[in-house]
Amino acid sequence: MTVSSAHYLSTRGQAPRADFAEALLRGMALDGGLYMPEAWPTLSAQATREGRSYKAIGMDVLPAFIGDALPAGALARALDTLVAGFDHPAVTPLVQLEDGLFLLELFHGPTAAFKDLAMQLVASLADEALQASGERLTLLTATSGDTGAAAVRAFAGKDRIRLVVLHPLDRVSAVQRRQMTTVQADNVLNLAVRGDFDDCQQLVKGLLAEEALREHGRLSSVNSINWARLAGQIPYYVSAAAQLGEPATFVVPTGNFGDAFAGVATRHMGLETHGFIAAVNQNDALARAINNGVYSRRPAVESGSVSMDVQAPSNFERLVFEASGRDAERTRGVFETFARDGAVAFEPDLLASLRAEVSAVSIDETETRAEIAHAHQRWGQVVCPHTAVALAAARRHDRASGPVIALSTAHASKFGGFVSQMLGFEPEPAPVIQALGDRPERLTIIDKAPDAALSAVRAFTA
Ligand SMILES: *Cc1c(COP(=O)(O)O)cnc(C)c1O
């Protein structure tokens, strides 16, 4: 395998090529597009062999994405740190529910949601890249709960990196808030914004444009537009295939489409599958785009599967780029039209290619609730609302073509309030949640005004 030249292109075609470290530290390409690998590397035959460790799979899959952009040994060290933070030896165990139906448990990490898998790697790799270049980095991120928690845990104590997380005051669960605010690390600032998640995202956009904040080094974000986060999600699809030993259909609970796109990537790398189903909640822009051929914006509505309350899934741009035969001009046209008009219709050839990459289904709140009750009654499984969306979609799917794997993206106890409405009891807390205890919290409450955010961040980075 050649590892010297892993390069990244922008989906909009007007930014210079970047190596892995640049794509990792920059996040978004300079032309507003998303980074994509210039070519898909091919999975080695041994990657999906039975009985391989998560680290071994990571060492098979990820070097081709990194090339020589990081110091030798960086990836192995990052994988060691990742694995050490998980409380299951398989890291992402595959659990059988019944004939042909499986759950891939992605919640055994430090914050009990799948975002740990990529965030732990990204934090270690970014730290290594910065040590090599001598730079410093300030990361800004808006969160509705899980991303912020995973980021705080992953970046705490990394001395070249400062992390600022903005969450909407009183609109994340108590567990999610405490996962962010009880970490006593001087390089982390938690801002609780008097507003909603969109206000937080607006503030982050504004802050990222503040030249003054670049005085202290690079300024970037760690949401799932970052290619490194997607790369960090590829190994568990390979691990699932290795654990199962035969091709499957993957059903992915979907918000920003980062998790599902990592799955789609594995197929381009040669993983044998029966396909990918993106399961969304009633925020169904993605399902409408794939099923009706029109991608259009609607206001997001609140659901029990809060981490999927997304109406403009950022990684959809990567799918359009790939499905258009990597036509950057066409991709730019689609997303410029969407930005301008709030809607864009796909031409038949592009729609057919999108459908060949992934199918999509929307599961409403009633079906999600019923699925939580069903999973408990039928298999004794207590599942989180996001997992329930995937399970409902998985059970709708015809299993005649082969087994189905639903991704279980969070531990039910992270969303205990919602789950207990159906089951009549609170889920047993995950060990990492129990361990939070009643440690003191650190957070700064601010108004949703750009000035308030800027002065809080300046005081922190000064
Ligand atoms: C973030 C998240 C999702 C959605 O993942 P995307 O990559 O944004 O599609 C699903 N479930 C849980 C628990 C999450 O935290």
Coordinates of N, CA, C and O in Angstrom, one line a residue, residues 7 88 141 308 363:
H7 N -4.5 12.9 -0.6 CA -4.8 14.3 -0.8 C -6.4 14.5 -0.9 O -7.1 13.6 -1.2
H88 N -15.7 -1.8 26.3 CA -16.0 -3.1 25.8 C -14.8 -3.6 24.9 O -14.3 -2.8 24.2
T141 N -17.4 25.1 18.7 CA -18.4 24.2 18.2 C -19.7 24.5 18.9 O -19.8 24.8 20.1
M308 N -30.9 14.3 15.9 CA -31.2 14.1 14.5 C -32.2 15.2 14.0 O -32.7 15.1 12.9
I363 N -39.0 8.1 10.0 CA -39.8 7.4 11.0 C -40.4 8.5 11.9 O -39.6 9.3 12.5

